């Protein structure tokens, strides 16, 4: 048997150790991450989600409730625990469970202030989906101006608040992220041979990356068809 322990490092962070113990009920986060990937590769998506969520529950139990803890990204096992937390948040995001997705992403940012996994990006989409615009406003500036996500988020958040597309943001979208605007206003988004070849290459085209972003967020637009229609009309 084994258990998990939080061990301080010389850099004012903590790593997660998995050590032998007579009374252990710990989790080998690396092994659970691999197990979830194997289940997913075999099409057992529900099982993969359950593996990740069970591991996250163990991580929640391990972390103290009364003080923030910065985890050590450079430690392999600790990084794998954070990856499980992020992927579990993605699982909830994809089934539109906004509250669970937001809670896990907020937890991830608490333990990884440098945001190595770019949890802020996904959390911003989640906040807009929830209508939590004050929370969205607090984090949107942490997303780079060079990111198409920021442009889409600013358009979508304002449309949800006012029913209008901000002209300045729309102009920036046209100027800086034309392939993304074209993809988001297209009638179809096929996962075809061209797309698979592009997205699997070392340097996928902007057009392929735009389609990837659409596919990652498609469930949002199924619920917000009026936003996509407004983009088309604009």
PDB file of C-alpha atoms in Angstrom:
ATOM      1  CA  UNK A   1       0.000   0.000   0.000  1.00  0.00           C
ATOM      2  CA  UNK A   2       1.051   3.597  -0.459  1.00  0.00           C
ATOM      3  CA  UNK A   3      -0.072   7.132   0.304  1.00  0.00           C
ATOM      4  CA  UNK A   4       0.444  10.622  -1.068  1.00  0.00           C
ATOM      5  CA  UNK A   5       2.428  13.264   0.789  1.00  0.00           C
ATOM      6  CA  UNK A   6       3.033  16.942   0.113  1.00  0.00           C
ATOM      7  CA  UNK A   7       6.737  17.695   0.371  1.00  0.00           C
ATOM      8  CA  UNK A   8       8.101  21.266   0.404  1.00  0.00           C
ATOM      9  CA  UNK A   9      10.843  22.177  -2.056  1.00  0.00           C
ATOM     10  CA  UNK A  10      13.600  24.779  -1.896  1.00  0.00           C
ATOM     11  CA  UNK A  11      11.573  27.016  -4.220  1.00  0.00           C
ATOM     12  CA  UNK A  12       8.593  27.567  -1.885  1.00  0.00           C
ATOM     13  CA  UNK A  13       6.541  25.033  -3.803  1.00  0.00           C
ATOM     14  CA  UNK A  14       5.344  21.537  -2.967  1.00  0.00           C
ATOM     15  CA  UNK A  15       5.718  18.250  -4.772  1.00  0.00           C
ATOM     16  CA  UNK A  16       3.470  15.223  -4.473  1.00  0.00           C
ATOM     17  CA  UNK A  17       5.214  12.049  -3.347  1.00  0.00           C
ATOM     18  CA  UNK A  18       3.780   8.555  -3.587  1.00  0.00           C
ATOM     19  CA  UNK A  19       5.322   6.539  -0.758  1.00  0.00           C
ATOM     20  CA  UNK A  20       4.883   3.106   0.758  1.00  0.00           C
ATOM     21  CA  UNK A  21       2.663   3.061   3.841  1.00  0.00           C
ATOM     22  CA  UNK A  22       0.879   0.492   5.988  1.00  0.00           C
ATOM     23  CA  UNK A  23      -2.252   2.652   6.016  1.00  0.00           C
ATOM     24  CA  UNK A  24      -2.020   4.145   2.561  1.00  0.00           C
ATOM     25  CA  UNK A  25      -4.858   4.939   0.204  1.00  0.00           C
ATOM     26  CA  UNK A  26      -2.871   7.127  -2.133  1.00  0.00           C
ATOM     27  CA  UNK A  27      -2.920   7.493  -5.898  1.00  0.00           C
ATOM     28  CA  UNK A  28      -0.114   7.054  -8.382  1.00  0.00           C
ATOM     29  CA  UNK A  29      -1.159  10.031 -10.491  1.00  0.00           C
ATOM     30  CA  UNK A  30       1.178   9.110 -13.342  1.00  0.00           C
ATOM     31  CA  UNK A  31      -0.274   5.613 -13.562  1.00  0.00           C
ATOM     32  CA  UNK A  32      -3.838   6.946 -13.428  1.00  0.00           C
ATOM     33  CA  UNK A  33      -3.084   9.461 -16.174  1.00  0.00           C
ATOM     34  CA  UNK A  34      -1.735   6.677 -18.375  1.00  0.00           C
ATOM     35  CA  UNK A  35      -4.700   4.440 -17.537  1.00  0.00           C
ATOM     36  CA  UNK A  36      -7.122   7.184 -18.569  1.00  0.00           C
ATOM     37  CA  UNK A  37      -5.285   7.682 -21.872  1.00  0.00           C
ATOM     38  CA  UNK A  38      -5.431   3.947 -22.602  1.00  0.00           C
ATOM     39  CA  UNK A  39      -9.160   3.818 -21.880  1.00  0.00           C
ATOM     40  CA  UNK A  40      -9.736   6.806 -24.137  1.00  0.00           C
ATOM     41  CA  UNK A  41      -7.661   5.322 -26.960  1.00  0.00           C
ATOM     42  CA  UNK A  42      -9.919   2.255 -26.882  1.00  0.00           C
ATOM     43  CA  UNK A  43     -13.066   4.372 -27.056  1.00  0.00           C
ATOM     44  CA  UNK A  44     -13.992   3.926 -23.398  1.00  0.00           C
ATOM     45  CA  UNK A  45     -14.532   7.641 -22.819  1.00  0.00           C
ATOM     46  CA  UNK A  46     -16.806   7.365 -19.795  1.00  0.00           C
ATOM     47  CA  UNK A  47     -14.282   5.136 -18.047  1.00  0.00           C
ATOM     48  CA  UNK A  48     -11.489   7.619 -18.832  1.00  0.00           C
ATOM     49  CA  UNK A  49     -13.535  10.451 -17.324  1.00  0.00           C
ATOM     50  CA  UNK A  50     -14.245   8.415 -14.195  1.00  0.00           C
ATOM     51  CA  UNK A  51     -10.537   7.579 -13.742  1.00  0.00           C
ATOM     52  CA  UNK A  52      -9.593  11.251 -13.987  1.00  0.00           C
ATOM     53  CA  UNK A  53     -12.335  12.444 -11.649  1.00  0.00           C
ATOM     54  CA  UNK A  54     -11.488   9.820  -9.007  1.00  0.00           C
ATOM     55  CA  UNK A  55      -7.859  10.949  -9.104  1.00  0.00           C
ATOM     56  CA  UNK A  56      -8.914  14.593  -8.772  1.00  0.00           C
ATOM     57  CA  UNK A  57     -10.954  13.753  -5.683  1.00  0.00           C
ATOM     58  CA  UNK A  58      -7.821  12.269  -4.126  1.00  0.00           C
ATOM     59  CA  UNK A  59      -5.913  15.443  -5.022  1.00  0.00           C
ATOM     60  CA  UNK A  60      -8.597  17.597  -3.395  1.00  0.00           C
ATOM     61  CA  UNK A  61      -8.300  15.531  -0.200  1.00  0.00           C
ATOM     62  CA  UNK A  62      -4.527  15.918  -0.246  1.00  0.00           C
ATOM     63  CA  UNK A  63      -4.396  19.699  -0.556  1.00  0.00           C
ATOM     64  CA  UNK A  64      -4.979  21.853   2.556  1.00  0.00           C
ATOM     65  CA  UNK A  65      -8.227  23.820   2.656  1.00  0.00           C
ATOM     66  CA  UNK A  66      -7.040  26.774   4.731  1.00  0.00           C
ATOM     67  CA  UNK A  67      -3.992  27.974   2.774  1.00  0.00           C
ATOM     68  CA  UNK A  68      -2.893  28.187  -0.860  1.00  0.00           C
ATOM     69  CA  UNK A  69      -0.315  25.670  -2.035  1.00  0.00           C
ATOM     70  CA  UNK A  70       1.833  26.211  -5.136  1.00  0.00           C
ATOM     71  CA  UNK A  71       2.686  22.861  -6.692  1.00  0.00           C
ATOM     72  CA  UNK A  72       6.050  22.170  -8.329  1.00  0.00           C
ATOM     73  CA  UNK A  73       5.551  22.001 -12.096  1.00  0.00           C
ATOM     74  CA  UNK A  74       9.106  20.738 -12.584  1.00  0.00           C
ATOM     75  CA  UNK A  75       8.405  17.546 -10.612  1.00  0.00           C
ATOM     76  CA  UNK A  76       7.115  14.837 -12.945  1.00  0.00           C
ATOM     77  CA  UNK A  77       4.600  13.181 -10.633  1.00  0.00           C
ATOM     78  CA  UNK A  78       3.251  16.537  -9.461  1.00  0.00           C
ATOM     79  CA  UNK A  79       2.877  17.741 -13.037  1.00  0.00           C
ATOM     80  CA  UNK A  80       0.916  14.598 -13.886  1.00  0.00           C
ATOM     81  CA  UNK A  81      -1.489  15.310 -11.032  1.00  0.00           C
ATOM     82  CA  UNK A  82      -2.078  18.795 -12.436  1.00  0.00           C
ATOM     83  CA  UNK A  83      -2.603  17.346 -15.917  1.00  0.00           C
ATOM     84  CA  UNK A  84      -5.259  15.010 -14.526  1.00  0.00           C
ATOM     85  CA  UNK A  85      -6.982  17.982 -12.910  1.00  0.00           C
ATOM     86  CA  UNK A  86      -6.961  19.910 -16.189  1.00  0.00           C
ATOM     87  CA  UNK A  87      -8.224  16.969 -18.244  1.00  0.00           C
ATOM     88  CA  UNK A  88     -11.012  16.296 -15.762  1.00  0.00           C
ATOM     89  CA  UNK A  89     -12.044  19.956 -16.073  1.00  0.00           C
ATOM     90  CA  UNK A  90     -12.078  19.506 -19.862  1.00  0.00           C
ATOM     91  CA  UNK A  91     -14.332  16.469 -19.401  1.00  0.00           C
ATOM     92  CA  UNK A  92     -16.885  18.559 -17.501  1.00  0.00           C
ATOM     93  CA  UNK A  93     -16.507  21.464 -19.932  1.00  0.00           C
ATOM     94  CA  UNK A  94     -17.339  19.233 -22.893  1.00  0.00           C
ATOM     95  CA  UNK A  95     -20.570  18.009 -21.272  1.00  0.00           C
ATOM     96  CA  UNK A  96     -21.496  21.599 -20.330  1.00  0.00           C
ATOM     97  CA  UNK A  97     -21.203  21.085 -16.570  1.00  0.00           C
ATOM     98  CA  UNK A  98     -19.954  24.633 -16.114  1.00  0.00           C
ATOM     99  CA  UNK A  99     -19.880  24.668 -12.311  1.00  0.00           C
ATOM    100  CA  UNK A 100     -17.659  21.598 -12.035  1.00  0.00           C
ATOM    101  CA  UNK A 101     -15.426  22.743 -14.873  1.00  0.00           C
ATOM    102  CA  UNK A 102     -15.000  26.176 -13.294  1.00  0.00           C
ATOM    103  CA  UNK A 103     -14.293  24.749  -9.834  1.00  0.00           C
ATOM    104  CA  UNK A 104     -11.555  22.472 -11.154  1.00  0.00           C
ATOM    105  CA  UNK A 105      -9.980  25.149 -13.349  1.00  0.00           C
ATOM    106  CA  UNK A 106      -9.978  27.619 -10.462  1.00  0.00           C
ATOM    107  CA  UNK A 107      -8.341  24.985  -8.286  1.00  0.00           C
ATOM    108  CA  UNK A 108      -5.701  24.399 -10.956  1.00  0.00           C
ATOM    109  CA  UNK A 109      -4.879  28.106 -11.135  1.00  0.00           C
ATOM    110  CA  UNK A 110      -4.592  28.179  -7.335  1.00  0.00           C
ATOM    111  CA  UNK A 111      -1.882  25.506  -7.392  1.00  0.00           C
ATOM    112  CA  UNK A 112      -0.218  26.635 -10.642  1.00  0.00           C
ATOM    113  CA  UNK A 113      -0.107  30.426 -10.710  1.00  0.00           C
ATOM    114  CA  UNK A 114       2.032  30.409 -13.874  1.00  0.00           C
ATOM    115  CA  UNK A 115      -0.771  28.577 -15.691  1.00  0.00           C
ATOM    116  CA  UNK A 116       1.389  26.105 -17.587  1.00  0.00           C
ATOM    117  CA  UNK A 117      -1.681  24.314 -18.971  1.00  0.00           C
ATOM    118  CA  UNK A 118      -3.469  27.525 -20.027  1.00  0.00           C
ATOM    119  CA  UNK A 119      -6.415  26.890 -17.745  1.00  0.00           C
ATOM    120  CA  UNK A 120      -7.324  30.597 -17.947  1.00  0.00           C
ATOM    121  CA  UNK A 121      -8.385  30.188 -21.572  1.00  0.00           C
ATOM    122  CA  UNK A 122     -10.865  27.413 -20.816  1.00  0.00           C
ATOM    123  CA  UNK A 123     -12.063  29.120 -17.639  1.00  0.00           C
ATOM    124  CA  UNK A 124     -12.882  32.272 -19.597  1.00  0.00           C
ATOM    125  CA  UNK A 125     -15.142  30.292 -21.952  1.00  0.00           C
ATOM    126  CA  UNK A 126     -16.744  28.667 -18.921  1.00  0.00           C
ATOM    127  CA  UNK A 127     -17.427  31.997 -17.212  1.00  0.00           C
ATOM    128  CA  UNK A 128     -19.141  33.399 -20.310  1.00  0.00           C
ATOM    129  CA  UNK A 129     -21.205  30.215 -20.656  1.00  0.00           C
ATOM    130  CA  UNK A 130     -22.263  30.635 -17.022  1.00  0.00           C
ATOM    131  CA  UNK A 131     -22.987  34.345 -17.429  1.00  0.00           C
ATOM    132  CA  UNK A 132     -20.366  35.131 -14.785  1.00  0.00           C
ATOM    133  CA  UNK A 133     -19.216  38.302 -16.498  1.00  0.00           C
ATOM    134  CA  UNK A 134     -17.504  39.909 -13.506  1.00  0.00           C
ATOM    135  CA  UNK A 135     -15.322  36.820 -13.110  1.00  0.00           C
ATOM    136  CA  UNK A 136     -14.673  36.845 -16.850  1.00  0.00           C
ATOM    137  CA  UNK A 137     -13.582  40.479 -16.763  1.00  0.00           C
ATOM    138  CA  UNK A 138     -11.100  39.674 -14.001  1.00  0.00           C
ATOM    139  CA  UNK A 139      -9.223  37.096 -16.082  1.00  0.00           C
ATOM    140  CA  UNK A 140      -9.658  38.001 -19.749  1.00  0.00           C
ATOM    141  CA  UNK A 141      -6.624  40.299 -19.710  1.00  0.00           C
ATOM    142  CA  UNK A 142      -4.496  37.298 -18.730  1.00  0.00           C
ATOM    143  CA  UNK A 143      -5.132  35.913 -22.219  1.00  0.00           C
ATOM    144  CA  UNK A 144      -2.682  37.184 -24.839  1.00  0.00           C
ATOM    145  CA  UNK A 145      -3.782  39.714 -27.457  1.00  0.00           C
ATOM    146  CA  UNK A 146      -2.189  37.333 -29.977  1.00  0.00           C
ATOM    147  CA  UNK A 147      -4.659  34.590 -29.085  1.00  0.00           C
ATOM    148  CA  UNK A 148      -7.752  34.078 -31.272  1.00  0.00           C
ATOM    149  CA  UNK A 149      -9.504  32.856 -28.139  1.00  0.00           C
ATOM    150  CA  UNK A 150      -9.351  36.337 -26.642  1.00  0.00           C
ATOM    151  CA  UNK A 151     -10.881  37.888 -29.761  1.00  0.00           C
ATOM    152  CA  UNK A 152     -13.704  35.338 -29.846  1.00  0.00           C
ATOM    153  CA  UNK A 153     -14.309  35.628 -26.120  1.00  0.00           C
ATOM    154  CA  UNK A 154     -14.560  39.420 -26.218  1.00  0.00           C
ATOM    155  CA  UNK A 155     -17.042  39.242 -29.075  1.00  0.00           C
ATOM    156  CA  UNK A 156     -19.108  36.510 -27.440  1.00  0.00           C
ATOM    157  CA  UNK A 157     -19.140  38.029 -23.945  1.00  0.00           C
ATOM    158  CA  UNK A 158     -20.310  41.428 -25.231  1.00  0.00           C
ATOM    159  CA  UNK A 159     -22.927  39.791 -27.441  1.00  0.00           C
ATOM    160  CA  UNK A 160     -24.292  37.875 -24.470  1.00  0.00           C
ATOM    161  CA  UNK A 161     -24.389  41.033 -22.356  1.00  0.00           C
ATOM    162  CA  UNK A 162     -25.826  43.489 -24.860  1.00  0.00           C
ATOM    163  CA  UNK A 163     -26.992  41.518 -27.885  1.00  0.00           C
ATOM    164  CA  UNK A 164     -24.518  43.427 -30.066  1.00  0.00           C
ATOM    165  CA  UNK A 165     -21.091  42.676 -31.508  1.00  0.00           C
ATOM    166  CA  UNK A 166     -18.526  45.333 -30.539  1.00  0.00           C
ATOM    167  CA  UNK A 167     -17.354  46.933 -33.795  1.00  0.00           C
ATOM    168  CA  UNK A 168     -13.781  47.446 -32.622  1.00  0.00           C
ATOM    169  CA  UNK A 169     -13.358  43.789 -31.650  1.00  0.00           C
ATOM    170  CA  UNK A 170     -14.991  42.687 -34.887  1.00  0.00           C
ATOM    171  CA  UNK A 171     -12.499  44.767 -36.885  1.00  0.00           C
ATOM    172  CA  UNK A 172      -9.599  43.254 -34.934  1.00  0.00           C
ATOM    173  CA  UNK A 173     -10.994  39.783 -35.564  1.00  0.00           C
ATOM    174  CA  UNK A 174     -11.166  40.456 -39.311  1.00  0.00           C
ATOM    175  CA  UNK A 175      -7.694  41.977 -39.407  1.00  0.00           C
ATOM    176  CA  UNK A 176      -5.770  39.613 -37.118  1.00  0.00           C
ATOM    177  CA  UNK A 177      -7.708  36.347 -37.167  1.00  0.00           C
ATOM    178  CA  UNK A 178      -9.323  36.136 -40.592  1.00  0.00           C
ATOM    179  CA  UNK A 179      -9.084  32.323 -40.911  1.00  0.00           C
ATOM    180  CA  UNK A 180     -10.825  31.947 -37.537  1.00  0.00           C
ATOM    181  CA  UNK A 181     -13.643  34.295 -38.507  1.00  0.00           C
ATOM    182  CA  UNK A 182     -14.052  32.387 -41.772  1.00  0.00           C
ATOM    183  CA  UNK A 183     -14.195  29.051 -39.938  1.00  0.00           C
ATOM    184  CA  UNK A 184     -16.619  30.261 -37.279  1.00  0.00           C
ATOM    185  CA  UNK A 185     -19.016  31.568 -39.948  1.00  0.00           C
ATOM    186  CA  UNK A 186     -18.734  28.545 -42.247  1.00  0.00           C
ATOM    187  CA  UNK A 187     -21.700  26.264 -42.833  1.00  0.00           C
ATOM    188  CA  UNK A 188     -19.693  23.065 -42.290  1.00  0.00           C
ATOM    189  CA  UNK A 189     -16.602  22.042 -40.308  1.00  0.00           C
ATOM    190  CA  UNK A 190     -15.611  18.651 -41.683  1.00  0.00           C
ATOM    191  CA  UNK A 191     -13.035  16.438 -40.009  1.00  0.00           C
ATOM    192  CA  UNK A 192     -11.706  15.401 -43.390  1.00  0.00           C
ATOM    193  CA  UNK A 193      -8.422  14.096 -44.752  1.00  0.00           C
ATOM    194  CA  UNK A 194      -7.083  17.609 -45.270  1.00  0.00           C
ATOM    195  CA  UNK A 195      -7.795  18.605 -41.681  1.00  0.00           C
ATOM    196  CA  UNK A 196      -6.365  15.434 -40.144  1.00  0.00           C
ATOM    197  CA  UNK A 197      -3.210  15.750 -42.202  1.00  0.00           C
ATOM    198  CA  UNK A 198      -2.757  19.396 -41.310  1.00  0.00           C
ATOM    199  CA  UNK A 199      -3.483  19.151 -37.602  1.00  0.00           C
ATOM    200  CA  UNK A 200      -1.164  16.168 -37.256  1.00  0.00           C
ATOM    201  CA  UNK A 201       1.747  17.983 -38.884  1.00  0.00           C
ATOM    202  CA  UNK A 202       4.502  19.899 -37.104  1.00  0.00           C
ATOM    203  CA  UNK A 203       3.272  23.216 -38.480  1.00  0.00           C
ATOM    204  CA  UNK A 204      -0.480  23.109 -39.077  1.00  0.00           C
ATOM    205  CA  UNK A 205      -1.966  25.961 -41.077  1.00  0.00           C
ATOM    206  CA  UNK A 206      -4.007  28.724 -39.473  1.00  0.00           C
ATOM    207  CA  UNK A 207      -7.035  27.327 -41.267  1.00  0.00           C
ATOM    208  CA  UNK A 208      -6.547  23.935 -39.609  1.00  0.00           C
ATOM    209  CA  UNK A 209      -5.973  25.529 -36.201  1.00  0.00           C
ATOM    210  CA  UNK A 210      -9.153  27.548 -36.677  1.00  0.00           C
ATOM    211  CA  UNK A 211     -11.118  24.372 -37.353  1.00  0.00           C
ATOM    212  CA  UNK A 212      -9.547  22.718 -34.315  1.00  0.00           C
ATOM    213  CA  UNK A 213     -10.716  25.608 -32.127  1.00  0.00           C
ATOM    214  CA  UNK A 214     -14.211  25.362 -33.574  1.00  0.00           C
ATOM    215  CA  UNK A 215     -14.346  21.623 -32.876  1.00  0.00           C
ATOM    216  CA  UNK A 216     -13.076  22.146 -29.310  1.00  0.00           C
ATOM    217  CA  UNK A 217     -15.854  24.657 -28.610  1.00  0.00           C
ATOM    218  CA  UNK A 218     -18.610  23.399 -30.925  1.00  0.00           C
ATOM    219  CA  UNK A 219     -20.914  22.480 -28.043  1.00  0.00           C
ATOM    220  CA  UNK A 220     -20.894  26.134 -26.954  1.00  0.00           C
ATOM    221  CA  UNK A 221     -22.125  27.351 -30.324  1.00  0.00           C
ATOM    222  CA  UNK A 222     -24.841  24.716 -30.498  1.00  0.00           C
ATOM    223  CA  UNK A 223     -26.251  26.491 -27.437  1.00  0.00           C
ATOM    224  CA  UNK A 224     -25.503  29.968 -28.798  1.00  0.00           C
ATOM    225  CA  UNK A 225     -26.488  29.813 -32.442  1.00  0.00           C
ATOM    226  CA  UNK A 226     -27.569  33.461 -32.333  1.00  0.00           C
ATOM    227  CA  UNK A 227     -23.949  34.505 -31.734  1.00  0.00           C
ATOM    228  CA  UNK A 228     -22.708  32.565 -34.760  1.00  0.00           C
ATOM    229  CA  UNK A 229     -25.546  33.946 -36.866  1.00  0.00           C
ATOM    230  CA  UNK A 230     -24.625  37.489 -35.792  1.00  0.00           C
ATOM    231  CA  UNK A 231     -21.027  36.850 -36.885  1.00  0.00           C
ATOM    232  CA  UNK A 232     -22.270  35.675 -40.276  1.00  0.00           C
ATOM    233  CA  UNK A 233     -24.429  38.741 -40.756  1.00  0.00           C
ATOM    234  CA  UNK A 234     -21.556  41.018 -39.732  1.00  0.00           C
TER     235      UNK A 234
END
